[in-house]
Amino acid sequence: MTPRRLVAVLPCLLVAALAAPGPGAAAKLPPLPRHWPHRLQLGLTDGPGGASALRRSVPFGFRYQYLAGGVNTGQGWATWNTGGTFVDMYVSESAHAHVIPVFSYYMIRQSLPGSNDGDEPRAVLSNLRNKATMRAWFADVKLFMKRAGRFPHTRVVLQVEPDMWGYGEQAAHGDRASTVPVAVDSSGSGAARGLPDDMRGLARAVVRLRNRLAPSVILGYHASDWGTGVDFAANDPSLPETDALGKRAGRFYRSLGAKFDVTFTDWSDRDVGFKRAILGEGPDAWWDAADRARAVHFIHTYSRRARQRVVVWQIPVGNTVMRAMNNTWGHYQDNHVQWLLGASGRSHLNALMNAGGLAFLFGGGADGTTCACDAQHDGVTNPAPIDGNTRPSYSADDDGGYLRHQARAYYKVGALKLP
């Protein structure tokens, strides 16, 4: 079956209808987060030591790095360099290269004892109830804040626990964070003293630590579109149903009673070609015009209900343009990049900005997904086209150099001003 490619005109019409409901729509947007750039920036996953080269290739506004490994395993980010100075080095080199560092703090899933449980939602929720685990978790967050607090004049973004909030939202009753038990005050952590033993207390403890130790850090919540129990990309809800899901997601965030600066969300963490070849998914894994419309609509509704602007994060890097993309390991196809940065990209970006979108960060969420780098160490590749992907590679990047090429073009024309 032919992949569900995008017809350029139809998505534009759908997105315009959703994201621009009328004059003054932009005025209803939440304010920009403090210290946030005033133009729509792109970002890319980028490991330590890569900031200068990244910035030379494309004037990206952001680079992001996972902090992972678990808080009580002896392998967490705090052990990567003495005393947690991994953060210092990543922030320093980012500032030197004039790019904003984003840390994706992903620790609770890999912490003990839940890391031994193959059921991820159950593992995360049980770790949240474990007093010893949460005491270590709060100490780990405190260490991050201490390290980041050493850079009071540098913009640093911390995205707190992608997926965790979504599992909490799924477990909640009536979209209320107070119904999700978490060992907060009962953990014995001084950072959490006096706060309720539920997900509200967890969120408030993170904000408290930021305010006390690193007030310049931009704090990011994560809203998973599947947190309501309905994955809009997989279940294809109608637009009114999508609107209801966005309101529910916003209601859960507001029930935390904690003020984050920005919300992150993700559309997919793996290329469609990867999902089909490795995970066995069918052709419906391809995003079409209706999927795009739902994504924009969800951001629009959530942003206004939660009073948060939204960063779309970990966008798959694959494309269906370059010959390098032949659906082999590291060279899997997808269509998100060309929708955002292709021929009609600026109209799509404008629609997303008016919906509440702030930035778009690209990168794969698993080994073998496509990288905007030569992760496969196979140099410039131009295998025979498989379905019309006839453009020769621009570089040795595993995506054929398409993302960097299109990102350079975006910045050359001029980054869009945020409404």
Short mmCIF file of C-alpha atoms in Angstrom, two decimals:
data_model
loop_
_atom_site.label_atom_id
_atom_site.label_comp_id
_atom_site.label_asym_id
_atom_site.label_seq_id
_atom_site.Cartn_x
_atom_site.Cartn_y
_atom_site.Cartn_z
CA MET A 1 0.00 0.00 0.00
CA THR A 2 1.29 3.45 -0.86
CA PRO A 3 2.27 5.54 2.20
CA ARG A 4 -0.23 8.22 3.11
CA ARG A 5 1.81 11.11 1.67
CA LEU A 6 0.68 14.68 2.24
CA VAL A 7 -1.12 16.62 -0.44
CA ALA A 8 0.16 20.17 0.01
CA VAL A 9 -3.08 22.12 -0.38
CA LEU A 10 -5.33 20.04 1.85
CA PRO A 11 -3.19 20.23 5.02
CA CYS A 12 -2.82 23.99 4.55
CA LEU A 13 -6.57 24.46 4.39
CA LEU A 14 -7.22 22.21 7.37
CA VAL A 15 -4.52 23.77 9.51
CA ALA A 16 -5.52 27.32 8.60
CA ALA A 17 -9.12 26.58 9.52
CA LEU A 18 -8.11 25.17 12.89
CA ALA A 19 -5.31 27.46 13.94
CA ALA A 20 -6.69 30.80 12.82
CA PRO A 21 -10.28 30.92 14.12
CA GLY A 22 -10.54 34.65 13.63
CA PRO A 23 -9.07 38.10 14.26
CA GLY A 24 -7.51 38.46 17.67
CA ALA A 25 -6.80 34.74 18.02
CA ALA A 26 -3.11 35.41 18.68
CA ALA A 27 -4.06 37.84 21.47
CA LYS A 28 -5.67 34.94 23.35
CA LEU A 29 -2.38 33.07 23.47
CA PRO A 30 -0.65 32.68 26.83
CA PRO A 31 2.33 35.00 27.29
CA LEU A 32 5.75 33.86 26.16
CA PRO A 33 7.75 32.06 28.88
CA ARG A 34 10.23 34.22 30.72
CA HIS A 35 13.61 34.54 29.01
CA TRP A 36 12.28 32.78 25.88
CA PRO A 37 13.50 33.83 22.39
CA HIS A 38 11.04 36.01 20.52
CA ARG A 39 11.40 34.10 17.25
CA LEU A 40 10.40 30.55 16.40
CA GLN A 41 13.50 28.44 16.92
CA LEU A 42 14.48 24.97 15.79
CA GLY A 43 16.58 22.53 17.80
CA LEU A 44 18.33 19.20 17.46
CA THR A 45 19.48 16.43 19.77
CA ASP A 46 23.20 16.92 20.32
CA GLY A 47 25.67 15.15 22.58
CA PRO A 48 28.41 16.69 24.71
CA GLY A 49 31.17 18.40 22.77
CA GLY A 50 29.01 19.10 19.72
CA ALA A 51 27.73 22.63 20.33
CA SER A 52 30.19 24.58 18.18
CA ALA A 53 29.94 22.21 15.22
CA LEU A 54 26.15 22.21 15.48
CA ARG A 55 25.98 25.98 15.44
CA ARG A 56 28.42 26.22 12.51
CA SER A 57 26.25 23.90 10.45
CA VAL A 58 22.91 25.63 11.18
CA PRO A 59 22.10 28.53 13.55
CA PHE A 60 19.83 26.31 15.65
CA GLY A 61 18.32 28.01 18.69
CA PHE A 62 18.32 24.87 20.87
CA ARG A 63 20.20 21.62 21.43
CA TYR A 64 18.94 18.92 23.75
CA GLN A 65 20.44 16.15 25.82
CA TYR A 66 18.85 13.41 27.93
CA LEU A 67 19.69 13.10 31.62
CA ALA A 68 19.00 9.44 32.28
CA GLY A 69 20.17 6.27 34.02
CA GLY A 70 18.06 6.22 37.19
CA VAL A 71 18.49 8.00 40.51
CA ASN A 72 19.58 4.98 42.61
CA THR A 73 21.37 2.74 40.13
CA GLY A 74 24.91 4.12 40.23
CA GLN A 75 24.60 4.90 36.51
CA GLY A 76 22.56 8.12 36.48
CA TRP A 77 23.68 11.35 34.85
CA ALA A 78 25.13 12.58 38.16
CA THR A 79 27.82 9.87 37.82
CA TRP A 80 28.80 10.69 34.24
CA ASN A 81 31.17 13.38 35.48
CA THR A 82 32.29 14.04 39.04
CA GLY A 83 29.66 15.73 41.19
CA GLY A 84 27.13 16.18 38.41
CA THR A 85 29.44 18.53 36.45
CA PHE A 86 28.14 17.02 33.21
CA VAL A 87 25.52 19.77 33.43
CA ASP A 88 28.14 22.49 33.88
CA MET A 89 30.07 21.37 30.80
CA TYR A 90 27.01 21.05 28.59
CA VAL A 91 25.70 24.47 29.63
CA SER A 92 29.12 26.11 29.24
CA GLU A 93 29.76 24.85 25.73
CA SER A 94 26.18 25.71 24.71
CA ALA A 95 26.55 29.27 25.96
CA HIS A 96 29.89 29.61 24.17
CA ALA A 97 28.23 28.51 20.91
CA HIS A 98 25.21 30.80 21.48
CA VAL A 99 22.68 27.95 21.56
CA ILE A 100 20.23 27.27 24.41
CA PRO A 101 20.70 23.92 26.19
CA VAL A 102 17.64 21.77 26.87
CA PHE A 103 17.90 18.88 29.32
CA SER A 104 15.32 16.10 29.04
CA TYR A 105 15.26 14.75 32.59
CA TYR A 106 14.18 11.11 32.20
CA MET A 107 15.01 9.30 35.45
CA ILE A 108 12.00 7.80 37.22
CA ARG A 109 11.45 4.95 34.72
CA GLN A 110 15.06 3.76 34.97
CA SER A 111 15.20 3.97 38.78
CA LEU A 112 14.99 0.97 41.10
CA PRO A 113 12.95 -1.01 41.86
CA GLY A 114 10.62 -0.20 38.96
CA SER A 115 13.28 -0.54 36.27
CA ASN A 116 12.99 -4.33 36.70
CA ASP A 117 9.28 -4.23 35.77
CA GLY A 118 8.53 -4.58 32.06
CA ASP A 119 5.16 -2.86 32.49
CA GLU A 120 6.22 0.77 32.11
CA PRO A 121 3.13 2.57 33.50
CA ARG A 122 3.04 0.27 36.53
CA ALA A 123 6.80 0.67 37.04
CA VAL A 124 6.64 4.46 36.96
CA LEU A 125 3.65 4.71 39.28
CA SER A 126 5.13 2.24 41.77
CA ASN A 127 8.43 4.14 41.83
CA LEU A 128 6.50 7.33 42.55
CA ARG A 129 5.00 5.66 45.62
CA ASN A 130 8.34 4.32 46.86
CA LYS A 131 9.68 6.53 49.67
CA ALA A 132 13.35 5.65 49.22
CA THR A 133 13.19 6.05 45.45
CA MET A 134 11.52 9.43 45.71
CA ARG A 135 13.96 10.63 48.36
CA ALA A 136 16.76 9.84 45.89
CA TRP A 137 14.78 11.44 43.06
CA PHE A 138 14.36 14.75 44.92
CA ALA A 139 18.06 14.73 45.81
CA ASP A 140 18.90 14.19 42.13
CA VAL A 141 16.69 17.07 40.98
CA LYS A 142 18.24 19.24 43.70
CA LEU A 143 21.70 18.43 42.37
CA PHE A 144 20.68 19.46 38.86
CA MET A 145 19.34 22.76 40.16
CA LYS A 146 22.54 23.43 42.07
CA ARG A 147 24.65 22.80 38.98
CA ALA A 148 22.40 24.84 36.67
CA GLY A 149 22.15 27.59 39.30
CA ARG A 150 25.83 28.32 38.74
CA PHE A 151 24.83 29.98 35.44
CA PRO A 152 22.38 32.69 36.51
CA HIS A 153 22.77 34.68 33.28
CA THR A 154 22.48 31.71 30.89
CA ARG A 155 19.19 30.38 29.58
CA VAL A 156 18.82 26.70 30.51
CA VAL A 157 15.68 24.62 29.91
CA LEU A 158 14.74 21.57 32.00
CA GLN A 159 12.05 19.30 30.59
CA VAL A 160 10.84 17.29 33.58
CA GLU A 161 10.14 13.58 33.11
CA PRO A 162 8.53 13.02 29.71
CA ASP A 163 5.90 10.24 29.93
CA MET A 164 5.69 10.32 33.75
CA TRP A 165 2.98 12.99 33.83
CA GLY A 166 1.06 11.11 31.14
CA TYR A 167 1.01 7.92 33.22
CA GLY A 168 -0.12 9.99 36.20
CA GLU A 169 -2.87 11.55 34.13
CA GLN A 170 -4.05 8.11 33.01
CA ALA A 171 -4.21 6.95 36.63
CA ALA A 172 -6.03 10.06 37.87
CA HIS A 173 -9.73 10.26 38.69
CA GLY A 174 -11.57 13.16 37.13
CA ASP A 175 -8.32 14.57 35.68
CA ARG A 176 -7.25 15.57 39.20
CA ALA A 177 -3.58 15.24 40.14
CA SER A 178 -4.59 15.00 43.80
CA THR A 179 -5.89 11.46 43.14
CA VAL A 180 -2.45 10.12 42.07
CA PRO A 181 -0.43 9.03 45.15
CA VAL A 182 3.26 10.01 45.25
CA ALA A 183 5.70 9.85 48.17
CA VAL A 184 6.46 13.55 48.51
CA ASP A 185 6.46 14.76 52.13
CA SER A 186 6.53 11.13 53.29
CA SER A 187 9.75 10.57 51.31
CA GLY A 188 11.63 12.43 54.04
CA SER A 189 13.19 14.83 51.57
CA GLY A 190 13.62 18.31 52.99
CA ALA A 191 12.92 19.71 49.54
CA ALA A 192 9.41 18.23 49.69
CA ARG A 193 8.58 18.97 53.32
CA GLY A 194 4.96 19.94 53.94
CA LEU A 195 3.77 19.18 50.42
CA PRO A 196 0.91 16.76 49.69
CA ASP A 197 1.70 13.11 48.99
CA ASP A 198 0.34 13.17 45.47
CA MET A 199 1.26 14.44 42.04
CA ARG A 200 0.47 18.02 43.06
CA GLY A 201 3.15 17.83 45.72
CA LEU A 202 5.64 16.37 43.23
CA ALA A 203 5.13 19.26 40.80
CA ARG A 204 5.28 21.87 43.56
CA ALA A 205 8.49 20.41 44.96
CA VAL A 206 10.18 20.71 41.54
CA VAL A 207 9.06 24.32 41.22
CA ARG A 208 10.21 25.01 44.80
CA LEU A 209 13.69 23.63 44.07
CA ARG A 210 13.96 25.66 40.88
CA ASN A 211 12.88 28.87 42.61
CA ARG A 212 15.31 28.39 45.48
CA LEU A 213 18.40 27.12 43.66
CA ALA A 214 18.19 28.04 39.97
CA PRO A 215 15.63 30.77 39.35
CA SER A 216 16.89 31.37 35.81
CA VAL A 217 16.07 27.80 34.71
CA ILE A 218 13.08 27.59 32.35
CA LEU A 219 10.96 24.74 33.67
CA GLY A 220 9.14 22.46 31.25
CA TYR A 221 6.13 20.23 31.97
CA HIS A 222 5.39 17.40 29.53
CA ALA A 223 1.87 16.83 28.17
CA SER A 224 1.54 13.45 26.44
CA ASP A 225 -1.39 13.49 24.03
CA TRP A 226 -2.14 9.90 25.13
CA GLY A 227 -2.35 10.90 28.80
CA THR A 228 -6.12 11.11 28.53
CA GLY A 229 -6.20 7.44 27.54
CA VAL A 230 -6.83 8.28 23.88
CA ASP A 231 -3.82 8.56 21.58
CA PHE A 232 -5.03 10.99 18.92
CA ALA A 233 -2.42 9.83 16.38
CA ALA A 234 -3.41 6.18 16.78
CA ASN A 235 -7.15 6.42 17.48
CA ASP A 236 -8.13 9.17 15.02
CA PRO A 237 -10.65 11.04 17.20
CA SER A 238 -12.86 13.63 15.54
CA LEU A 239 -11.94 17.29 15.89
CA PRO A 240 -14.60 17.88 18.60
CA GLU A 241 -13.25 14.83 20.44
CA THR A 242 -9.69 16.15 20.03
CA ASP A 243 -10.84 19.46 21.46
CA ALA A 244 -12.25 17.64 24.50
CA LEU A 245 -8.98 15.74 24.96
CA GLY A 246 -7.02 18.99 24.85
CA LYS A 247 -9.28 20.46 27.51
CA ARG A 248 -8.82 17.40 29.71
CA ALA A 249 -5.03 17.53 29.35
CA GLY A 250 -5.11 21.21 30.27
CA ARG A 251 -7.37 20.51 33.23
CA PHE A 252 -4.94 17.91 34.59
CA TYR A 253 -2.03 20.34 34.28
CA ARG A 254 -3.99 23.09 36.06
CA SER A 255 -4.88 20.64 38.85
CA LEU A 256 -1.17 20.45 39.77
CA GLY A 257 -1.36 23.97 41.15
CA ALA A 258 2.27 24.47 40.11
CA LYS A 259 3.50 27.02 37.59
CA PHE A 260 5.81 25.59 34.98
CA ASP A 261 7.11 27.98 32.33
CA VAL A 262 6.40 25.95 29.20
CA THR A 263 4.90 22.63 28.12
CA PHE A 264 6.59 20.03 25.94
CA THR A 265 4.73 17.49 23.85
CA ASP A 266 5.74 14.88 21.29
CA TRP A 267 4.08 13.60 18.13
CA SER A 268 6.14 10.45 17.63
CA ASP A 269 9.56 9.33 18.81
CA ARG A 270 10.30 6.96 15.93
CA ASP A 271 10.29 7.28 12.15
CA VAL A 272 7.34 5.67 10.40
CA GLY A 273 9.71 3.44 8.43
CA PHE A 274 11.18 2.22 11.73
CA LYS A 275 7.73 1.57 13.18
CA ARG A 276 6.73 -0.49 10.15
CA ALA A 277 9.95 -2.46 9.77
CA ILE A 278 10.85 -2.98 13.43
CA LEU A 279 7.57 -2.66 15.34
CA GLY A 280 5.30 -4.20 12.71
CA GLU A 281 2.90 -1.26 12.39
CA GLY A 282 0.72 -0.84 9.31
CA PRO A 283 0.49 1.94 6.70
CA ASP A 284 -1.75 4.00 8.97
CA ALA A 285 1.38 4.90 10.91
CA TRP A 286 1.98 7.58 8.26
CA TRP A 287 0.61 10.97 9.31
CA ASP A 288 -1.83 12.48 6.84
CA ALA A 289 -3.71 15.79 6.68
CA ALA A 290 -6.28 14.73 9.29
CA ASP A 291 -3.53 13.71 11.73
CA ARG A 292 -1.86 17.10 11.27
CA ALA A 293 -5.14 18.86 11.87
CA ARG A 294 -5.67 16.94 15.10
CA ALA A 295 -2.15 17.77 16.29
CA VAL A 296 -2.64 21.49 15.69
CA HIS A 297 -6.08 21.42 17.27
CA PHE A 298 -4.79 19.63 20.38
CA ILE A 299 -2.03 22.22 20.87
CA HIS A 300 -4.50 25.08 20.32
CA THR A 301 -6.98 23.77 22.89
CA TYR A 302 -4.41 22.62 25.46
CA SER A 303 -2.44 25.87 25.25
CA ARG A 304 -5.46 28.00 26.07
CA ARG A 305 -6.85 25.73 28.77
CA ALA A 306 -3.46 25.24 30.49
CA ARG A 307 -2.27 28.81 29.77
CA GLN A 308 0.98 27.35 28.46
CA ARG A 309 2.90 27.70 25.20
CA VAL A 310 4.07 24.40 23.70
CA VAL A 311 7.39 22.97 22.46
CA VAL A 312 7.09 20.00 20.09
CA TRP A 313 10.00 17.74 20.98
CA GLN A 314 11.83 14.69 19.64
CA ILE A 315 10.36 14.97 16.14
CA PRO A 316 11.53 12.08 13.91
CA VAL A 317 14.23 13.11 11.44
CA GLY A 318 13.41 10.84 8.47
CA ASN A 319 12.08 12.08 5.13
CA THR A 320 10.72 10.67 1.86
CA VAL A 321 12.86 12.90 -0.39
CA MET A 322 16.49 11.77 -0.18
CA ARG A 323 17.92 8.60 -1.75
CA ALA A 324 19.69 7.86 1.55
CA MET A 325 16.27 7.08 3.02
CA ASN A 326 15.82 3.45 1.97
CA ASN A 327 14.23 2.12 5.18
CA THR A 328 17.35 0.36 6.42
CA TRP A 329 18.85 0.67 9.91
CA GLY A 330 19.43 4.38 10.59
CA HIS A 331 17.89 5.48 7.27
CA TYR A 332 14.14 5.21 7.92
CA GLN A 333 11.54 7.36 6.22
CA ASP A 334 9.11 9.76 7.86
CA ASN A 335 7.29 12.93 6.73
CA HIS A 336 7.34 15.32 9.72
CA VAL A 337 10.45 17.26 8.67
CA GLN A 338 9.26 18.02 5.15
CA TRP A 339 5.83 19.06 6.46
CA LEU A 340 7.42 21.54 8.86
CA LEU A 341 10.34 22.71 6.70
CA GLY A 342 9.39 21.81 3.13
CA ALA A 343 7.71 23.89 0.43
CA SER A 344 4.65 24.77 2.53
CA GLY A 345 6.51 24.71 5.83
CA ARG A 346 6.25 28.38 6.74
CA SER A 347 2.47 28.34 6.48
CA HIS A 348 2.38 25.24 8.68
CA LEU A 349 4.76 26.83 11.19
CA ASN A 350 2.61 29.98 11.26
CA ALA A 351 -0.47 27.86 11.97
CA LEU A 352 1.31 26.06 14.78
CA MET A 353 2.58 29.32 16.27
CA ASN A 354 -0.94 30.72 16.32
CA ALA A 355 -2.07 27.50 17.99
CA GLY A 356 0.52 27.99 20.74
CA GLY A 357 3.66 26.35 19.36
CA LEU A 358 6.99 27.84 20.46
CA ALA A 359 9.79 25.66 19.08
CA PHE A 360 10.43 22.40 17.24
CA LEU A 361 13.17 20.03 18.43
CA PHE A 362 14.23 17.13 16.22
CA GLY A 363 15.70 13.76 17.16
CA GLY A 364 15.00 10.03 17.36
CA GLY A 365 13.92 8.26 20.51
CA ALA A 366 15.56 4.88 19.90
CA ASP A 367 18.68 3.32 18.42
CA GLY A 368 18.33 2.80 14.68
CA THR A 369 16.01 5.73 14.04
CA THR A 370 17.21 8.31 11.55
CA CYS A 371 19.80 10.83 12.72
CA ALA A 372 20.72 14.21 11.24
CA CYS A 373 24.30 13.01 11.63
CA ASP A 374 26.42 10.12 10.37
CA ALA A 375 25.48 7.84 13.27
CA GLN A 376 25.86 4.77 11.03
CA HIS A 377 29.39 5.81 9.96
CA ASP A 378 28.58 4.88 6.37
CA GLY A 379 29.37 8.26 4.81
CA VAL A 380 27.41 9.65 1.86
CA THR A 381 24.88 7.06 0.74
CA ASN A 382 22.77 7.12 -2.43
CA PRO A 383 21.13 3.72 -2.83
CA ALA A 384 18.52 3.21 -5.51
CA PRO A 385 15.22 5.03 -4.83
CA ILE A 386 12.48 2.90 -3.32
CA ASP A 387 9.38 5.05 -3.77
CA GLY A 388 10.26 8.32 -5.47
CA ASN A 389 12.96 9.47 -3.04
CA THR A 390 15.28 10.53 -5.85
CA ARG A 391 17.30 13.46 -4.45
CA PRO A 392 21.04 12.74 -4.01
CA SER A 393 22.46 13.20 -0.53
CA TYR A 394 23.68 16.65 0.50
CA SER A 395 26.03 15.19 3.11
CA ALA A 396 27.00 12.08 5.06
CA ASP A 397 24.14 12.65 7.53
CA ASP A 398 21.97 9.55 7.71
CA ASP A 399 18.94 11.51 6.50
CA GLY A 400 20.89 12.58 3.42
CA GLY A 401 21.45 16.00 5.00
CA TYR A 402 17.83 17.03 4.43
CA LEU A 403 17.05 18.39 7.91
CA ARG A 404 20.12 20.62 8.09
CA HIS A 405 19.60 21.77 4.49
CA GLN A 406 16.00 22.77 5.17
CA ALA A 407 16.82 24.32 8.55
CA ARG A 408 19.52 26.49 6.94
CA ALA A 409 16.94 27.63 4.40
CA TYR A 410 14.49 28.49 7.20
CA TYR A 411 17.03 30.66 8.99
CA LYS A 412 18.31 32.22 5.75
CA VAL A 413 14.83 33.54 4.95
CA GLY A 414 14.46 34.62 8.57
CA ALA A 415 13.14 32.95 11.70
CA LEU A 416 9.44 33.69 12.22
CA LYS A 417 8.44 36.13 14.93
CA LEU A 418 6.38 34.52 17.66
CA PRO A 419 2.91 36.01 18.11
#
